[in-house]
Structure formats: structure tokens, C-alpha cells
CSV table of C-alpha atoms and ligand atoms in Angstrom, one decimal:
chain,number,residue,atom,x,y,z
A,1,MET,CA,0.0,0.0,0.0
A,2,MET,CA,1.3,3.5,-0.9
A,3,LYS,CA,1.9,6.1,1.8
A,4,ASN,CA,-0.8,8.3,0.4
A,5,ASP,CA,-3.1,7.9,-2.5
A,6,ILE,CA,-2.7,10.6,-5.0
A,7,ALA,CA,-0.6,10.0,-8.1
A,8,ILE,CA,0.0,12.3,-11.1
A,9,TYR,CA,0.5,11.3,-14.7
A,10,PRO,CA,2.1,14.2,-16.6
A,11,GLY,CA,2.8,14.5,-20.3
A,12,SER,CA,2.3,16.6,-23.4
A,13,PHE,CA,-0.6,14.4,-24.7
A,14,ASP,CA,-0.5,16.0,-28.1
A,15,PRO,CA,-2.9,14.1,-28.6
A,16,ILE,CA,-3.6,11.3,-26.1
A,17,THR,CA,-3.0,7.8,-27.7
A,18,LEU,CA,-4.2,4.3,-26.8
A,19,GLY,CA,-0.8,3.9,-25.1
A,20,HIS,CA,-1.4,6.8,-22.8
A,21,LEU,CA,-5.0,5.6,-22.1
A,22,ASP,CA,-3.7,2.1,-21.2
A,23,ILE,CA,-1.3,3.7,-18.6
A,24,ILE,CA,-4.2,5.8,-17.2
A,25,HIS,CA,-6.4,2.7,-16.8
A,26,ARG,CA,-3.7,0.7,-15.1
A,27,ALA,CA,-2.5,3.6,-12.8
A,28,SER,CA,-6.0,4.5,-11.8
A,29,LYS,CA,-6.4,1.0,-10.3
A,30,LEU,CA,-3.3,1.4,-8.2
A,31,PHE,CA,-4.2,4.8,-6.6
A,32,THR,CA,-7.2,6.3,-5.0
A,33,LYS,CA,-6.9,9.3,-7.1
A,34,LEU,CA,-5.0,9.9,-10.4
A,35,ILE,CA,-4.5,13.4,-11.8
A,36,VAL,CA,-3.6,13.4,-15.5
A,37,VAL,CA,-1.8,16.7,-16.0
A,38,VAL,CA,-1.2,18.3,-19.4
A,39,MET,CA,2.1,20.1,-19.1
A,40,VAL,CA,4.5,22.2,-21.1
A,41,ASN,CA,7.5,20.4,-22.6
A,42,PRO,CA,9.7,23.3,-23.8
A,43,LYS,CA,11.3,21.0,-26.4
A,44,LYS,CA,8.0,20.4,-28.2
A,45,GLN,CA,5.9,22.6,-30.3
A,46,CYS,CA,2.3,21.3,-29.8
A,47,SER,CA,-0.4,21.0,-32.4
A,48,PHE,CA,-3.3,21.0,-30.0
A,49,SER,CA,-3.9,23.8,-27.5
A,50,PRO,CA,-3.7,23.0,-23.7
A,51,ALA,CA,-7.6,23.3,-23.5
A,52,GLU,CA,-8.0,20.9,-26.5
A,53,ARG,CA,-5.6,18.3,-25.0
A,54,VAL,CA,-7.4,18.4,-21.7
A,55,GLU,CA,-10.8,18.1,-23.4
A,56,LEU,CA,-9.6,15.0,-25.5
A,57,ILE,CA,-8.3,13.3,-22.3
A,58,LYS,CA,-11.5,14.1,-20.4
A,59,LYS,CA,-13.6,12.5,-23.2
A,60,CYS,CA,-11.6,9.3,-23.0
A,61,THR,CA,-11.6,9.0,-19.2
A,62,ASP,CA,-15.2,9.9,-18.4
A,63,ASP,CA,-15.8,6.4,-17.1
A,64,LEU,CA,-12.9,6.5,-14.7
A,65,LEU,CA,-14.4,8.1,-11.5
A,66,ASN,CA,-11.0,8.6,-9.7
A,67,VAL,CA,-9.3,10.3,-12.6
A,68,GLU,CA,-9.1,14.1,-12.9
A,69,VAL,CA,-7.6,16.0,-15.8
A,70,GLU,CA,-5.9,19.4,-15.5
A,71,PHE,CA,-3.4,21.7,-17.3
A,72,SER,CA,-0.4,23.2,-15.6
A,73,ASP,CA,2.3,25.5,-17.1
A,74,GLY,CA,4.6,25.2,-14.0
A,75,LEU,CA,7.2,22.7,-12.9
A,76,LEU,CA,6.2,19.1,-12.4
A,77,ALA,CA,8.0,18.9,-9.0
A,78,ASP,CA,6.0,22.0,-7.7
A,79,TYR,CA,2.8,20.6,-9.1
A,80,ALA,CA,3.3,17.3,-7.3
A,81,LYS,CA,3.9,19.2,-4.0
A,82,GLU,CA,0.9,21.4,-4.5
A,83,LYS,CA,-1.3,18.3,-5.0
A,84,GLY,CA,0.3,16.3,-2.2
A,85,ALA,CA,1.0,13.5,-4.6
A,86,CYS,CA,3.2,10.6,-3.6
A,87,ALA,CA,4.0,9.4,-7.1
A,88,ILE,CA,4.6,10.6,-10.6
A,89,ILE,CA,3.6,7.9,-13.1
A,90,LYS,CA,5.5,7.6,-16.4
A,91,GLY,CA,5.0,5.1,-19.2
A,92,LEU,CA,8.1,3.4,-20.6
A,93,ARG,CA,8.1,2.0,-24.2
A,94,ALA,CA,11.5,1.1,-25.4
A,95,LEU,CA,15.1,1.5,-24.2
A,96,SER,CA,15.2,4.8,-26.1
A,97,ASP,CA,12.8,6.4,-23.6
A,98,PHE,CA,15.0,5.4,-20.6
A,99,GLU,CA,17.8,8.0,-20.6
A,100,TYR,CA,15.4,11.0,-20.9
A,101,GLU,CA,13.0,9.6,-18.4
A,102,PHE,CA,15.8,8.7,-15.9
A,103,GLN,CA,17.2,12.2,-16.1
A,104,MET,CA,13.7,13.7,-15.5
A,105,ALA,CA,13.1,11.4,-12.6
A,106,LEU,CA,16.4,12.3,-10.9
A,107,THR,CA,15.8,16.0,-11.4
A,108,ASN,CA,12.3,15.8,-10.1
A,109,SER,CA,13.4,13.9,-7.0
A,110,LYS,CA,16.1,16.5,-6.3
A,111,LEU,CA,13.5,19.3,-6.6
A,112,ASN,CA,10.9,17.4,-4.6
A,113,PRO,CA,12.3,14.6,-2.5
A,114,ASP,CA,8.8,13.7,-1.3
A,115,VAL,CA,7.7,12.3,-4.7
A,116,GLU,CA,8.7,9.1,-6.3
A,117,THR,CA,8.7,8.5,-10.1
A,118,LEU,CA,7.1,5.1,-10.9
A,119,PHE,CA,7.5,3.6,-14.3
A,120,LEU,CA,4.8,1.4,-15.9
A,121,THR,CA,5.9,-0.6,-18.9
A,122,THR,CA,3.8,-0.2,-21.9
A,123,ARG,CA,1.8,-3.2,-23.2
A,124,ALA,CA,3.5,-4.8,-26.1
A,125,GLU,CA,0.9,-3.7,-28.7
A,126,ASN,CA,1.5,0.0,-27.8
A,127,MET,CA,5.3,-0.1,-27.8
A,128,TYR,CA,5.7,1.7,-31.1
A,129,LEU,CA,2.9,4.3,-30.5
A,130,SER,CA,3.7,8.0,-30.2
A,131,SER,CA,1.7,11.2,-30.5
A,132,SER,CA,4.1,12.5,-33.1
A,133,MET,CA,3.4,9.5,-35.4
A,134,VAL,CA,-0.3,9.9,-34.9
A,135,ARG,CA,-0.1,13.6,-35.9
A,136,GLN,CA,2.1,12.8,-38.9
A,137,ILE,CA,-0.2,10.0,-40.2
A,138,ALA,CA,-3.4,12.0,-39.6
A,139,SER,CA,-2.1,15.1,-41.3
A,140,MET,CA,-1.2,13.0,-44.4
A,141,GLY,CA,-4.7,11.5,-44.5
A,142,GLY,CA,-3.7,8.1,-43.1
A,143,ASP,CA,-5.7,5.8,-40.8
A,144,ILE,CA,-5.1,6.4,-37.1
A,145,SER,CA,-8.1,4.4,-35.8
A,146,GLY,CA,-5.8,1.7,-34.2
A,147,PHE,CA,-3.7,4.3,-32.4
A,148,VAL,CA,-6.2,6.6,-30.6
A,149,PRO,CA,-9.4,6.0,-28.6
A,150,ASP,CA,-12.5,5.6,-30.8
A,151,ILE,CA,-14.4,8.4,-29.1
A,152,ILE,CA,-11.9,11.1,-30.2
A,153,HIS,CA,-10.8,9.6,-33.5
A,154,LYS,CA,-12.9,11.9,-35.7
A,155,GLN,CA,-12.1,15.0,-33.7
A,156,ILE,CA,-8.3,14.4,-34.2
A,157,ILE,CA,-8.7,13.6,-37.9
A,158,ASN,CA,-10.8,16.8,-38.5
A,159,ARG,CA,-8.3,18.9,-36.6
A,160,LEU,CA,-5.2,17.6,-38.2
A,161,LYS,CA,-6.1,16.8,-41.8
A,162,GLY,CA,-4.2,19.1,-44.2
B,201,PNS,O1,4.9,13.7,-22.9
B,201,PNS,P1,6.3,14.3,-22.7
B,201,PNS,O2,6.5,15.5,-23.7
B,201,PNS,O3,7.4,13.4,-22.7
B,201,PNS,O4,6.2,14.9,-21.2
B,201,PNS,C1,7.2,15.7,-20.7
B,201,PNS,C2,6.8,16.6,-19.5
B,201,PNS,C3,5.7,17.5,-20.0
B,201,PNS,C4,6.2,15.7,-18.4
B,201,PNS,C5,8.0,17.4,-19.1
B,201,PNS,O5,8.5,18.2,-20.1
B,201,PNS,C6,7.7,18.3,-17.8
B,201,PNS,O6,7.8,17.8,-16.7
B,201,PNS,N1,7.3,19.6,-18.1
B,201,PNS,C7,7.0,20.5,-17.0
B,201,PNS,C8,8.2,21.4,-16.7
B,201,PNS,C9,9.2,20.7,-15.8
B,201,PNS,O7,8.9,20.3,-14.7
B,201,PNS,N2,10.4,20.6,-16.3
B,201,PNS,C10,11.5,19.9,-15.6
B,201,PNS,C11,11.5,18.4,-15.9
B,201,PNS,S1,12.8,17.6,-15.1
């Protein structure tokens, strides 16, 4: 049992994919409350606005009663402190994710020693999935139905088609 029961799952979610949604489902079973937080990654130029990204995630997580969705333009370590979270959840796909995620986890634990970063490994069928691939395929008229939740599929296509 965890020391307390709030976890946060941060990311760009530009847009949310089936891989993200799988992590949300699994993490929501481990904690009393899971806050999915759309954050700013200074290395990324996003296609969807923060409000759009939050709305898309909310649509896909409507059935999960212990999941909240928010936006924050601050530091993840500060956000975790403000929410009293004991854990930051991250999804790991391949070895290529590891170095970047490890660096962020160490930095965040230096900034906020009260929060642990926990990694959930992705399910095998989502290993290759990424928001940037989804954006690229949709903007070139390709089929993204196997990559994003059904309920937001059309909205993403309409928004990204060239
Ligand atoms: O989905 P992403 O783009 O890999 O998520 C990265 C994200 C948004 C979680 C990261 O960029 C972040 O934590 N941004 C908030 C600002 C911050 O705390 N930066 C220091 C990270 S060590």
C-alpha cells in the first residue's frame, strides 16, 4: 500500500493515444486518485492547445471516476507538491525512452524529495505508438483508428487533416 493515495500522470498528450490511455487505466487501479496533467514540454511545439488536449483526455476518461484532468504550465515537482502527490507515473516504451525519463526522474526527486517517479511498462501492442506518429499520419490522410481512442478519433482527424 502506498503512503498516500494521489498520483499524477504528466505529459504533453498532443494528442492522447491508446498507449497513454492504457497507462491511465492501469495507474487508476493502483491509486485512490490519479491526476492526469497536461504540461508544457519546452522541447516540443504542440499542435493541440492545452484546452484541447485536456478536453480530449476528459472525453476518454469519463468512465474513470477517480481520474481528474488538468493543465499546468509550471514545474512538475512543484505541481506534485501542491497536489500532495506521492507518485509521478510515467510510461516506458523502449530503451530509447529510458535515458530521458531517468534524467527527469532524478531531477524531479532533487527538486521534490517527497515524490517518487514510478514507471509502468507499456503493453507490447503499444510499444511503437507515439503522439508525433499519430499527428504525422493524420495530417497526411492516413488511418489512425488503431492508435487513438475511438471516441476522439474523428475529432483528431478533423483537426489535423491538411
Ligand atoms: O509527454 P512528454 O512530452 O514526454 O512529457 C514531458 C513533460 C511535459 C512531463 C516534461 O516536459 C515536464 O515535466 N514539463 C513540466 C516542466 C518541468 O517540470 N520541467 C523539468 C522536468 S525535469
